[in-house]
Amino acid sequence: MELDGTPVSVVRTEGEVFAVNDICSHANVSLSEGEVEDCQIECWLHGSSFDLRTGKPSGLPATRPVPVYPVKIEGDDVLVSLNQES
């Protein structure tokens, strides 16, 4: 999805909801098309993984983190703030 022109991927895993910038810091492709496992989202193109809690890459070729955004759940609504957590 896009918020104010910023591509955001919202992910539910392990009972939590996370929001990260949807563009891989290495290859400029959509992270939301990748697999999610153990609080990691994997870039489908080159296999870099990013921690959904911190945005930090956990594998090459990516070396720069992706922005992580605060998430708040209100009833059935998922609210995402574009103020970065990391």
PDB file of N, CA, C and O in Angstrom:
ATOM      1  N   MET A   1       0.834  -1.167   0.000  1.00  0.00           N
ATOM      2  CA  MET A   1       0.000   0.000   0.000  1.00  0.00           C
ATOM      3  C   MET A   1       0.886   1.240   0.000  1.00  0.00           C
ATOM      4  O   MET A   1       2.089   1.154   0.238  1.00  0.00           O
ATOM      5  N   GLU A   2       0.277   2.368  -0.245  1.00  0.00           N
ATOM      6  CA  GLU A   2       1.014   3.621  -0.264  1.00  0.00           C
ATOM      7  C   GLU A   2       0.355   4.616   0.691  1.00  0.00           C
ATOM      8  O   GLU A   2      -0.854   4.776   0.685  1.00  0.00           O
ATOM      9  N   LEU A   3       1.180   5.264   1.546  1.00  0.00           N
ATOM     10  CA  LEU A   3       0.703   6.287   2.469  1.00  0.00           C
ATOM     11  C   LEU A   3       1.436   7.580   2.160  1.00  0.00           C
ATOM     12  O   LEU A   3       2.665   7.632   2.275  1.00  0.00           O
ATOM     13  N   ASP A   4       0.701   8.599   1.760  1.00  0.00           N
ATOM     14  CA  ASP A   4       1.305   9.892   1.423  1.00  0.00           C
ATOM     15  C   ASP A   4       2.489   9.731   0.475  1.00  0.00           C
ATOM     16  O   ASP A   4       3.529  10.363   0.650  1.00  0.00           O
ATOM     17  N   GLY A   5       2.362   8.837  -0.506  1.00  0.00           N
ATOM     18  CA  GLY A   5       3.410   8.627  -1.497  1.00  0.00           C
ATOM     19  C   GLY A   5       4.524   7.698  -1.062  1.00  0.00           C
ATOM     20  O   GLY A   5       5.468   7.465  -1.816  1.00  0.00           O
ATOM     21  N   THR A   6       4.446   7.153   0.148  1.00  0.00           N
ATOM     22  CA  THR A   6       5.468   6.239   0.662  1.00  0.00           C
ATOM     23  C   THR A   6       4.961   4.803   0.561  1.00  0.00           C
ATOM     24  O   THR A   6       3.914   4.480   1.133  1.00  0.00           O
ATOM     25  N   PRO A   7       5.695   3.923  -0.133  1.00  0.00           N
ATOM     26  CA  PRO A   7       5.282   2.522  -0.210  1.00  0.00           C
ATOM     27  C   PRO A   7       5.533   1.817   1.125  1.00  0.00           C
ATOM     28  O   PRO A   7       6.635   1.881   1.665  1.00  0.00           O
ATOM     29  N   VAL A   8       4.492   1.185   1.669  1.00  0.00           N
ATOM     30  CA  VAL A   8       4.570   0.537   2.976  1.00  0.00           C
ATOM     31  C   VAL A   8       4.055  -0.889   2.864  1.00  0.00           C
ATOM     32  O   VAL A   8       3.034  -1.147   2.230  1.00  0.00           O
ATOM     33  N   SER A   9       4.776  -1.795   3.490  1.00  0.00           N
ATOM     34  CA  SER A   9       4.341  -3.180   3.595  1.00  0.00           C
ATOM     35  C   SER A   9       3.906  -3.422   5.035  1.00  0.00           C
ATOM     36  O   SER A   9       4.679  -3.202   5.965  1.00  0.00           O
ATOM     37  N   VAL A  10       2.668  -3.860   5.234  1.00  0.00           N
ATOM     38  CA  VAL A  10       2.146  -4.188   6.554  1.00  0.00           C
ATOM     39  C   VAL A  10       2.097  -5.712   6.642  1.00  0.00           C
ATOM     40  O   VAL A  10       1.522  -6.376   5.786  1.00  0.00           O
ATOM     41  N   VAL A  11       2.727  -6.241   7.700  1.00  0.00           N
ATOM     42  CA  VAL A  11       2.894  -7.689   7.826  1.00  0.00           C
ATOM     43  C   VAL A  11       2.415  -8.146   9.192  1.00  0.00           C
ATOM     44  O   VAL A  11       2.774  -7.552  10.210  1.00  0.00           O
ATOM     45  N   ARG A  12       1.621  -9.222   9.197  1.00  0.00           N
ATOM     46  CA  ARG A  12       1.234  -9.860  10.454  1.00  0.00           C
ATOM     47  C   ARG A  12       1.987 -11.178  10.535  1.00  0.00           C
ATOM     48  O   ARG A  12       1.889 -12.018   9.644  1.00  0.00           O
ATOM     49  N   THR A  13       2.750 -11.340  11.612  1.00  0.00           N
ATOM     50  CA  THR A  13       3.482 -12.582  11.828  1.00  0.00           C
ATOM     51  C   THR A  13       3.716 -12.767  13.315  1.00  0.00           C
ATOM     52  O   THR A  13       3.875 -11.777  14.046  1.00  0.00           O
ATOM     53  N   GLU A  14       3.699 -13.993  13.761  1.00  0.00           N
ATOM     54  CA  GLU A  14       3.943 -14.335  15.156  1.00  0.00           C
ATOM     55  C   GLU A  14       3.068 -13.525  16.111  1.00  0.00           C
ATOM     56  O   GLU A  14       3.507 -13.085  17.175  1.00  0.00           O
ATOM     57  N   GLY A  15       1.824 -13.252  15.698  1.00  0.00           N
ATOM     58  CA  GLY A  15       0.869 -12.551  16.540  1.00  0.00           C
ATOM     59  C   GLY A  15       1.056 -11.048  16.625  1.00  0.00           C
ATOM     60  O   GLY A  15       0.385 -10.392  17.407  1.00  0.00           O
ATOM     61  N   GLU A  16       1.971 -10.493  15.848  1.00  0.00           N
ATOM     62  CA  GLU A  16       2.212  -9.054  15.857  1.00  0.00           C
ATOM     63  C   GLU A  16       2.045  -8.487  14.450  1.00  0.00           C
ATOM     64  O   GLU A  16       2.103  -9.212  13.465  1.00  0.00           O
ATOM     65  N   VAL A  17       1.844  -7.163  14.389  1.00  0.00           N
ATOM     66  CA  VAL A  17       1.719  -6.474  13.105  1.00  0.00           C
ATOM     67  C   VAL A  17       2.877  -5.484  12.989  1.00  0.00           C
ATOM     68  O   VAL A  17       3.163  -4.743  13.932  1.00  0.00           O
ATOM     69  N   PHE A  18       3.528  -5.503  11.839  1.00  0.00           N
ATOM     70  CA  PHE A  18       4.681  -4.649  11.583  1.00  0.00           C
ATOM     71  C   PHE A  18       4.453  -3.863  10.299  1.00  0.00           C
ATOM     72  O   PHE A  18       3.725  -4.310   9.413  1.00  0.00           O
ATOM     73  N   ALA A  19       5.111  -2.711  10.200  1.00  0.00           N
ATOM     74  CA  ALA A  19       5.076  -1.919   8.972  1.00  0.00           C
ATOM     75  C   ALA A  19       6.502  -1.488   8.637  1.00  0.00           C
ATOM     76  O   ALA A  19       7.209  -0.951   9.491  1.00  0.00           O
ATOM     77  N   VAL A  20       6.906  -1.764   7.403  1.00  0.00           N
ATOM     78  CA  VAL A  20       8.230  -1.371   6.924  1.00  0.00           C
ATOM     79  C   VAL A  20       8.078  -0.731   5.554  1.00  0.00           C
ATOM     80  O   VAL A  20       7.083  -0.953   4.854  1.00  0.00           O
ATOM     81  N   ASN A  21       9.078   0.043   5.180  1.00  0.00           N
ATOM     82  CA  ASN A  21       9.094   0.572   3.827  1.00  0.00           C
ATOM     83  C   ASN A  21       9.115  -0.611   2.869  1.00  0.00           C
ATOM     84  O   ASN A  21       9.853  -1.573   3.072  1.00  0.00           O
ATOM     85  N   ASP A  22       8.306  -0.555   1.839  1.00  0.00           N
ATOM     86  CA  ASP A  22       8.127  -1.698   0.942  1.00  0.00           C
ATOM     87  C   ASP A  22       9.227  -1.833  -0.104  1.00  0.00           C
ATOM     88  O   ASP A  22       9.205  -2.764  -0.897  1.00  0.00           O
ATOM     89  N   ILE A  23      10.215  -0.959  -0.109  1.00  0.00           N
ATOM     90  CA  ILE A  23      11.253  -1.018  -1.138  1.00  0.00           C
ATOM     91  C   ILE A  23      12.557  -1.519  -0.540  1.00  0.00           C
ATOM     92  O   ILE A  23      13.086  -0.955   0.421  1.00  0.00           O
ATOM     93  N   CYS A  24      13.102  -2.593  -1.124  1.00  0.00           N
ATOM     94  CA  CYS A  24      14.375  -3.158  -0.687  1.00  0.00           C
ATOM     95  C   CYS A  24      15.471  -2.100  -0.812  1.00  0.00           C
ATOM     96  O   CYS A  24      15.567  -1.410  -1.834  1.00  0.00           O
ATOM     97  N   SER A  25      16.301  -1.984   0.209  1.00  0.00           N
ATOM     98  CA  SER A  25      17.374  -0.985   0.201  1.00  0.00           C
ATOM     99  C   SER A  25      18.499  -1.348  -0.757  1.00  0.00           C
ATOM    100  O   SER A  25      19.343  -0.523  -1.064  1.00  0.00           O
ATOM    101  N   HIS A  26      18.495  -2.554  -1.261  1.00  0.00           N
ATOM    102  CA  HIS A  26      19.537  -2.992  -2.186  1.00  0.00           C
ATOM    103  C   HIS A  26      19.104  -2.923  -3.642  1.00  0.00           C
ATOM    104  O   HIS A  26      19.849  -2.448  -4.490  1.00  0.00           O
ATOM    105  N   ALA A  27      17.890  -3.377  -3.938  1.00  0.00           N
ATOM    106  CA  ALA A  27      17.531  -3.585  -5.337  1.00  0.00           C
ATOM    107  C   ALA A  27      16.336  -2.786  -5.830  1.00  0.00           C
ATOM    108  O   ALA A  27      15.933  -2.947  -6.966  1.00  0.00           O
ATOM    109  N   ASN A  28      15.743  -1.943  -4.983  1.00  0.00           N
ATOM    110  CA  ASN A  28      14.614  -1.113  -5.404  1.00  0.00           C
ATOM    111  C   ASN A  28      13.446  -1.935  -5.948  1.00  0.00           C
ATOM    112  O   ASN A  28      12.866  -1.600  -6.973  1.00  0.00           O
ATOM    113  N   VAL A  29      13.131  -3.045  -5.266  1.00  0.00           N
ATOM    114  CA  VAL A  29      11.975  -3.867  -5.620  1.00  0.00           C
ATOM    115  C   VAL A  29      11.081  -4.009  -4.391  1.00  0.00           C
ATOM    116  O   VAL A  29      11.518  -3.783  -3.261  1.00  0.00           O
ATOM    117  N   SER A  30       9.846  -4.418  -4.601  1.00  0.00           N
ATOM    118  CA  SER A  30       8.855  -4.526  -3.541  1.00  0.00           C
ATOM    119  C   SER A  30       9.151  -5.692  -2.597  1.00  0.00           C
ATOM    120  O   SER A  30       9.228  -6.846  -3.022  1.00  0.00           O
ATOM    121  N   LEU A  31       9.293  -5.374  -1.307  1.00  0.00           N
ATOM    122  CA  LEU A  31       9.498  -6.424  -0.305  1.00  0.00           C
ATOM    123  C   LEU A  31       8.232  -7.224  -0.051  1.00  0.00           C
ATOM    124  O   LEU A  31       8.294  -8.387   0.336  1.00  0.00           O
ATOM    125  N   SER A  32       7.071  -6.620  -0.271  1.00  0.00           N
ATOM    126  CA  SER A  32       5.807  -7.303   0.024  1.00  0.00           C
ATOM    127  C   SER A  32       5.589  -8.520  -0.870  1.00  0.00           C
ATOM    128  O   SER A  32       4.725  -9.340  -0.583  1.00  0.00           O
ATOM    129  N   GLU A  33       6.375  -8.667  -1.897  1.00  0.00           N
ATOM    130  CA  GLU A  33       6.275  -9.843  -2.768  1.00  0.00           C
ATOM    131  C   GLU A  33       7.133 -11.004  -2.267  1.00  0.00           C
ATOM    132  O   GLU A  33       7.110 -12.093  -2.829  1.00  0.00           O
ATOM    133  N   GLY A  34       7.898 -10.762  -1.175  1.00  0.00           N
ATOM    134  CA  GLY A  34       8.779 -11.787  -0.627  1.00  0.00           C
ATOM    135  C   GLY A  34       8.122 -12.606   0.466  1.00  0.00           C
ATOM    136  O   GLY A  34       7.008 -12.332   0.889  1.00  0.00           O
ATOM    137  N   GLU A  35       8.855 -13.598   0.934  1.00  0.00           N
ATOM    138  CA  GLU A  35       8.383 -14.490   1.994  1.00  0.00           C
ATOM    139  C   GLU A  35       8.646 -13.875   3.368  1.00  0.00           C
ATOM    140  O   GLU A  35       9.603 -13.125   3.556  1.00  0.00           O
ATOM    141  N   VAL A  36       7.792 -14.223   4.344  1.00  0.00           N
ATOM    142  CA  VAL A  36       7.952 -13.784   5.727  1.00  0.00           C
ATOM    143  C   VAL A  36       8.118 -15.016   6.596  1.00  0.00           C
ATOM    144  O   VAL A  36       7.339 -15.964   6.508  1.00  0.00           O
ATOM    145  N   GLU A  37       9.165 -14.978   7.454  1.00  0.00           N
ATOM    146  CA  GLU A  37       9.394 -16.076   8.379  1.00  0.00           C
ATOM    147  C   GLU A  37      10.220 -15.569   9.557  1.00  0.00           C
ATOM    148  O   GLU A  37      11.208 -14.854   9.361  1.00  0.00           O
ATOM    149  N   ASP A  38       9.834 -15.954  10.770  1.00  0.00           N
ATOM    150  CA  ASP A  38      10.584 -15.592  11.984  1.00  0.00           C
ATOM    151  C   ASP A  38      10.880 -14.094  12.075  1.00  0.00           C
ATOM    152  O   ASP A  38      12.016 -13.684  12.308  1.00  0.00           O
ATOM    153  N   CYS A  39       9.874 -13.251  11.892  1.00  0.00           N
ATOM    154  CA  CYS A  39      10.006 -11.785  11.967  1.00  0.00           C
ATOM    155  C   CYS A  39      11.002 -11.230  10.955  1.00  0.00           C
ATOM    156  O   CYS A  39      11.619 -10.191  11.178  1.00  0.00           O
ATOM    157  N   GLN A  40      11.172 -11.929   9.842  1.00  0.00           N
ATOM    158  CA  GLN A  40      12.038 -11.483   8.754  1.00  0.00           C
ATOM    159  C   GLN A  40      11.217 -11.444   7.472  1.00  0.00           C
ATOM    160  O   GLN A  40      10.388 -12.319   7.228  1.00  0.00           O
ATOM    161  N   ILE A  41      11.470 -10.423   6.639  1.00  0.00           N
ATOM    162  CA  ILE A  41      10.876 -10.376   5.316  1.00  0.00           C
ATOM    163  C   ILE A  41      12.016 -10.469   4.313  1.00  0.00           C
ATOM    164  O   ILE A  41      13.040  -9.799   4.451  1.00  0.00           O
ATOM    165  N   GLU A  42      11.864 -11.358   3.342  1.00  0.00           N
ATOM    166  CA  GLU A  42      12.925 -11.626   2.380  1.00  0.00           C
ATOM    167  C   GLU A  42      12.633 -10.953   1.053  1.00  0.00           C
ATOM    168  O   GLU A  42      11.521 -11.038   0.538  1.00  0.00           O
ATOM    169  N   CYS A  43      13.620 -10.288   0.497  1.00  0.00           N
ATOM    170  CA  CYS A  43      13.506  -9.720  -0.840  1.00  0.00           C
ATOM    171  C   CYS A  43      13.513 -10.867  -1.841  1.00  0.00           C
ATOM    172  O   CYS A  43      14.437 -11.686  -1.845  1.00  0.00           O
ATOM    173  N   TRP A  44      12.508 -10.930  -2.667  1.00  0.00           N
ATOM    174  CA  TRP A  44      12.361 -12.030  -3.605  1.00  0.00           C
ATOM    175  C   TRP A  44      13.421 -12.011  -4.707  1.00  0.00           C
ATOM    176  O   TRP A  44      13.718 -13.038  -5.307  1.00  0.00           O
ATOM    177  N   LEU A  45      14.042 -10.872  -4.970  1.00  0.00           N
ATOM    178  CA  LEU A  45      14.969 -10.780  -6.091  1.00  0.00           C
ATOM    179  C   LEU A  45      16.354 -11.332  -5.783  1.00  0.00           C
ATOM    180  O   LEU A  45      16.883 -12.153  -6.526  1.00  0.00           O
ATOM    181  N   HIS A  46      16.956 -10.906  -4.678  1.00  0.00           N
ATOM    182  CA  HIS A  46      18.315 -11.343  -4.362  1.00  0.00           C
ATOM    183  C   HIS A  46      18.436 -12.084  -3.037  1.00  0.00           C
ATOM    184  O   HIS A  46      19.520 -12.468  -2.645  1.00  0.00           O
ATOM    185  N   GLY A  47      17.328 -12.215  -2.301  1.00  0.00           N
ATOM    186  CA  GLY A  47      17.347 -13.020  -1.079  1.00  0.00           C
ATOM    187  C   GLY A  47      17.779 -12.315   0.194  1.00  0.00           C
ATOM    188  O   GLY A  47      17.913 -12.960   1.229  1.00  0.00           O
ATOM    189  N   SER A  48      17.995 -11.009   0.159  1.00  0.00           N
ATOM    190  CA  SER A  48      18.300 -10.297   1.406  1.00  0.00           C
ATOM    191  C   SER A  48      17.081 -10.354   2.314  1.00  0.00           C
ATOM    192  O   SER A  48      15.950 -10.267   1.851  1.00  0.00           O
ATOM    193  N   SER A  49      17.319 -10.488   3.612  1.00  0.00           N
ATOM    194  CA  SER A  49      16.234 -10.485   4.584  1.00  0.00           C
ATOM    195  C   SER A  49      16.378  -9.283   5.497  1.00  0.00           C
ATOM    196  O   SER A  49      17.489  -8.850   5.799  1.00  0.00           O
ATOM    197  N   PHE A  50      15.228  -8.769   5.958  1.00  0.00           N
ATOM    198  CA  PHE A  50      15.199  -7.615   6.839  1.00  0.00           C
ATOM    199  C   PHE A  50      14.372  -7.951   8.070  1.00  0.00           C
ATOM    200  O   PHE A  50      13.300  -8.550   7.962  1.00  0.00           O
ATOM    201  N   ASP A  51      14.862  -7.550   9.241  1.00  0.00           N
ATOM    202  CA  ASP A  51      14.146  -7.752  10.492  1.00  0.00           C
ATOM    203  C   ASP A  51      12.942  -6.810  10.508  1.00  0.00           C
ATOM    204  O   ASP A  51      13.107  -5.596  10.345  1.00  0.00           O
ATOM    205  N   LEU A  52      11.750  -7.333  10.694  1.00  0.00           N
ATOM    206  CA  LEU A  52      10.539  -6.522  10.687  1.00  0.00           C
ATOM    207  C   LEU A  52      10.469  -5.577  11.893  1.00  0.00           C
ATOM    208  O   LEU A  52       9.771  -4.576  11.856  1.00  0.00           O
ATOM    209  N   ARG A  53      11.205  -5.878  12.960  1.00  0.00           N
ATOM    210  CA  ARG A  53      11.200  -5.027  14.158  1.00  0.00           C
ATOM    211  C   ARG A  53      12.148  -3.841  14.038  1.00  0.00           C
ATOM    212  O   ARG A  53      11.886  -2.775  14.579  1.00  0.00           O
ATOM    213  N   THR A  54      13.274  -4.038  13.352  1.00  0.00           N
ATOM    214  CA  THR A  54      14.310  -3.001  13.301  1.00  0.00           C
ATOM    215  C   THR A  54      14.599  -2.492  11.891  1.00  0.00           C
ATOM    216  O   THR A  54      15.197  -1.432  11.733  1.00  0.00           O
ATOM    217  N   GLY A  55      14.244  -3.271  10.872  1.00  0.00           N
ATOM    218  CA  GLY A  55      14.555  -2.916   9.496  1.00  0.00           C
ATOM    219  C   GLY A  55      15.957  -3.294   9.074  1.00  0.00           C
ATOM    220  O   GLY A  55      16.331  -3.156   7.909  1.00  0.00           O
ATOM    221  N   LYS A  56      16.766  -3.785  10.004  1.00  0.00           N
ATOM    222  CA  LYS A  56      18.164  -4.111   9.689  1.00  0.00           C
ATOM    223  C   LYS A  56      18.245  -5.361   8.811  1.00  0.00           C
ATOM    224  O   LYS A  56      17.528  -6.335   9.026  1.00  0.00           O
ATOM    225  N   PRO A  57      19.157  -5.319   7.820  1.00  0.00           N
ATOM    226  CA  PRO A  57      19.337  -6.499   6.979  1.00  0.00           C
ATOM    227  C   PRO A  57      20.050  -7.596   7.761  1.00  0.00           C
ATOM    228  O   PRO A  57      20.927  -7.319   8.577  1.00  0.00           O
ATOM    229  N   SER A  58      19.662  -8.823   7.500  1.00  0.00           N
ATOM    230  CA  SER A  58      20.305  -9.948   8.172  1.00  0.00           C
ATOM    231  C   SER A  58      21.055 -10.826   7.181  1.00  0.00           C
ATOM    232  O   SER A  58      21.505 -11.898   7.540  1.00  0.00           O
ATOM    233  N   GLY A  59      21.151 -10.361   5.956  1.00  0.00           N
ATOM    234  CA  GLY A  59      21.887 -11.127   4.959  1.00  0.00           C
ATOM    235  C   GLY A  59      22.192 -10.287   3.742  1.00  0.00           C
ATOM    236  O   GLY A  59      21.426  -9.397   3.385  1.00  0.00           O
ATOM    237  N   LEU A  60      23.339 -10.557   3.159  1.00  0.00           N
ATOM    238  CA  LEU A  60      23.753  -9.866   1.935  1.00  0.00           C
ATOM    239  C   LEU A  60      22.844 -10.268   0.785  1.00  0.00           C
ATOM    240  O   LEU A  60      22.214 -11.311   0.830  1.00  0.00           O
ATOM    241  N   PRO A  61      22.745  -9.454  -0.247  1.00  0.00           N
ATOM    242  CA  PRO A  61      23.619  -8.339  -0.572  1.00  0.00           C
ATOM    243  C   PRO A  61      23.215  -7.004   0.067  1.00  0.00           C
ATOM    244  O   PRO A  61      23.956  -6.033  -0.029  1.00  0.00           O
ATOM    245  N   ALA A  62      22.073  -6.908   0.728  1.00  0.00           N
ATOM    246  CA  ALA A  62      21.667  -5.639   1.352  1.00  0.00           C
ATOM    247  C   ALA A  62      22.575  -5.336   2.548  1.00  0.00           C
ATOM    248  O   ALA A  62      22.893  -6.224   3.334  1.00  0.00           O
ATOM    249  N   THR A  63      22.951  -4.073   2.671  1.00  0.00           N
ATOM    250  CA  THR A  63      23.769  -3.634   3.802  1.00  0.00           C
ATOM    251  C   THR A  63      23.120  -2.473   4.549  1.00  0.00           C
ATOM    252  O   THR A  63      23.539  -2.136   5.638  1.00  0.00           O
ATOM    253  N   ARG A  64      22.102  -1.854   3.960  1.00  0.00           N
ATOM    254  CA  ARG A  64      21.412  -0.720   4.587  1.00  0.00           C
ATOM    255  C   ARG A  64      20.031  -1.169   5.066  1.00  0.00           C
ATOM    256  O   ARG A  64      19.363  -1.938   4.389  1.00  0.00           O
ATOM    257  N   PRO A  65      19.585  -0.680   6.220  1.00  0.00           N
ATOM    258  CA  PRO A  65      18.256  -1.038   6.718  1.00  0.00           C
ATOM    259  C   PRO A  65      17.150  -0.374   5.903  1.00  0.00           C
ATOM    260  O   PRO A  65      17.398   0.568   5.148  1.00  0.00           O
ATOM    261  N   VAL A  66      15.948  -0.898   6.066  1.00  0.00           N
ATOM    262  CA  VAL A  66      14.759  -0.251   5.513  1.00  0.00           C
ATOM    263  C   VAL A  66      14.037   0.434   6.671  1.00  0.00           C
ATOM    264  O   VAL A  66      14.121  -0.016   7.818  1.00  0.00           O
ATOM    265  N   PRO A  67      13.359   1.544   6.412  1.00  0.00           N
ATOM    266  CA  PRO A  67      12.627   2.219   7.486  1.00  0.00           C
ATOM    267  C   PRO A  67      11.515   1.344   8.072  1.00  0.00           C
ATOM    268  O   PRO A  67      10.856   0.591   7.352  1.00  0.00           O
ATOM    269  N   VAL A  68      11.352   1.439   9.384  1.00  0.00           N
ATOM    270  CA  VAL A  68      10.303   0.741  10.126  1.00  0.00           C
ATOM    271  C   VAL A  68       9.375   1.811  10.688  1.00  0.00           C
ATOM    272  O   VAL A  68       9.830   2.841  11.171  1.00  0.00           O
ATOM    273  N   TYR A  69       8.061   1.564  10.621  1.00  0.00           N
ATOM    274  CA  TYR A  69       7.078   2.552  11.054  1.00  0.00           C
ATOM    275  C   TYR A  69       6.253   2.027  12.220  1.00  0.00           C
ATOM    276  O   TYR A  69       5.920   0.836  12.272  1.00  0.00           O
ATOM    277  N   PRO A  70       5.875   2.908  13.147  1.00  0.00           N
ATOM    278  CA  PRO A  70       5.043   2.497  14.281  1.00  0.00           C
ATOM    279  C   PRO A  70       3.649   2.056  13.825  1.00  0.00           C
ATOM    280  O   PRO A  70       3.076   2.649  12.906  1.00  0.00           O
ATOM    281  N   VAL A  71       3.148   1.018  14.466  1.00  0.00           N
ATOM    282  CA  VAL A  71       1.817   0.469  14.164  1.00  0.00           C
ATOM    283  C   VAL A  71       0.994   0.486  15.435  1.00  0.00           C
ATOM    284  O   VAL A  71       1.484   0.167  16.522  1.00  0.00           O
ATOM    285  N   LYS A  72      -0.275   0.858  15.289  1.00  0.00           N
ATOM    286  CA  LYS A  72      -1.214   0.837  16.417  1.00  0.00           C
ATOM    287  C   LYS A  72      -2.483   0.152  15.937  1.00  0.00           C
ATOM    288  O   LYS A  72      -2.984   0.436  14.854  1.00  0.00           O
ATOM    289  N   ILE A  73      -3.001  -0.752  16.739  1.00  0.00           N
ATOM    290  CA  ILE A  73      -4.238  -1.456  16.423  1.00  0.00           C
ATOM    291  C   ILE A  73      -5.361  -0.822  17.231  1.00  0.00           C
ATOM    292  O   ILE A  73      -5.270  -0.712  18.457  1.00  0.00           O
ATOM    293  N   GLU A  74      -6.416  -0.365  16.542  1.00  0.00           N
ATOM    294  CA  GLU A  74      -7.607   0.175  17.199  1.00  0.00           C
ATOM    295  C   GLU A  74      -8.812  -0.574  16.650  1.00  0.00           C
ATOM    296  O   GLU A  74      -9.256  -0.306  15.538  1.00  0.00           O
ATOM    297  N   GLY A  75      -9.304  -1.530  17.433  1.00  0.00           N
ATOM    298  CA  GLY A  75     -10.413  -2.361  16.962  1.00  0.00           C
ATOM    299  C   GLY A  75      -9.963  -3.181  15.766  1.00  0.00           C
ATOM    300  O   GLY A  75      -9.000  -3.934  15.851  1.00  0.00           O
ATOM    301  N   ASP A  76     -10.657  -3.009  14.646  1.00  0.00           N
ATOM    302  CA  ASP A  76     -10.305  -3.714  13.417  1.00  0.00           C
ATOM    303  C   ASP A  76      -9.363  -2.915  12.526  1.00  0.00           C
ATOM    304  O   ASP A  76      -8.995  -3.367  11.442  1.00  0.00           O
ATOM    305  N   ASP A  77      -8.981  -1.709  12.963  1.00  0.00           N
ATOM    306  CA  ASP A  77      -8.145  -0.829  12.154  1.00  0.00           C
ATOM    307  C   ASP A  77      -6.672  -0.978  12.513  1.00  0.00           C
ATOM    308  O   ASP A  77      -6.305  -1.081  13.684  1.00  0.00           O
ATOM    309  N   VAL A  78      -5.829  -0.968  11.485  1.00  0.00           N
ATOM    310  CA  VAL A  78      -4.385  -0.955  11.655  1.00  0.00           C
ATOM    311  C   VAL A  78      -3.923   0.432  11.262  1.00  0.00           C
ATOM    312  O   VAL A  78      -4.068   0.848  10.107  1.00  0.00           O
ATOM    313  N   LEU A  79      -3.380   1.171  12.230  1.00  0.00           N
ATOM    314  CA  LEU A  79      -2.931   2.549  11.980  1.00  0.00           C
ATOM    315  C   LEU A  79      -1.409   2.539  11.879  1.00  0.00           C
ATOM    316  O   LEU A  79      -0.714   2.012  12.737  1.00  0.00           O
ATOM    317  N   VAL A  80      -0.893   3.154  10.808  1.00  0.00           N
ATOM    318  CA  VAL A  80       0.544   3.221  10.567  1.00  0.00           C
ATOM    319  C   VAL A  80       0.948   4.697  10.526  1.00  0.00           C
ATOM    320  O   VAL A  80       0.342   5.496   9.827  1.00  0.00           O
ATOM    321  N   SER A  81       1.984   5.032  11.296  1.00  0.00           N
ATOM    322  CA  SER A  81       2.539   6.383  11.285  1.00  0.00           C
ATOM    323  C   SER A  81       3.801   6.373  10.441  1.00  0.00           C
ATOM    324  O   SER A  81       4.619   5.462  10.548  1.00  0.00           O
ATOM    325  N   LEU A  82       3.976   7.382   9.609  1.00  0.00           N
ATOM    326  CA  LEU A  82       5.189   7.457   8.793  1.00  0.00           C
ATOM    327  C   LEU A  82       6.382   8.010   9.566  1.00  0.00           C
ATOM    328  O   LEU A  82       7.469   8.129   9.016  1.00  0.00           O
ATOM    329  N   ASN A  83       6.193   8.310  10.846  1.00  0.00           N
ATOM    330  CA  ASN A  83       7.329   8.669  11.701  1.00  0.00           C
ATOM    331  C   ASN A  83       8.121   7.397  11.951  1.00  0.00           C
ATOM    332  O   ASN A  83       7.598   6.447  12.514  1.00  0.00           O
ATOM    333  N   GLN A  84       9.373   7.390  11.510  1.00  0.00           N
ATOM    334  CA  GLN A  84      10.180   6.174  11.583  1.00  0.00           C
ATOM    335  C   GLN A  84      10.559   5.816  13.003  1.00  0.00           C
ATOM    336  O   GLN A  84      10.850   6.669  13.819  1.00  0.00           O
ATOM    337  N   GLU A  85      10.565   4.497  13.276  1.00  0.00           N
ATOM    338  CA  GLU A  85      11.065   3.990  14.548  1.00  0.00           C
ATOM    339  C   GLU A  85      12.556   3.764  14.454  1.00  0.00           C
ATOM    340  O   GLU A  85      13.275   3.882  15.415  1.00  0.00           O
ATOM    341  N   SER A  86      13.023   3.367  13.272  1.00  0.00           N
ATOM    342  CA  SER A  86      14.456   3.117  13.076  1.00  0.00           C
ATOM    343  C   SER A  86      14.839   3.433  11.662  1.00  0.00           C
ATOM    344  O   SER A  86      14.038   3.653  10.815  1.00  0.00           O
TER     345      SER A  86
END
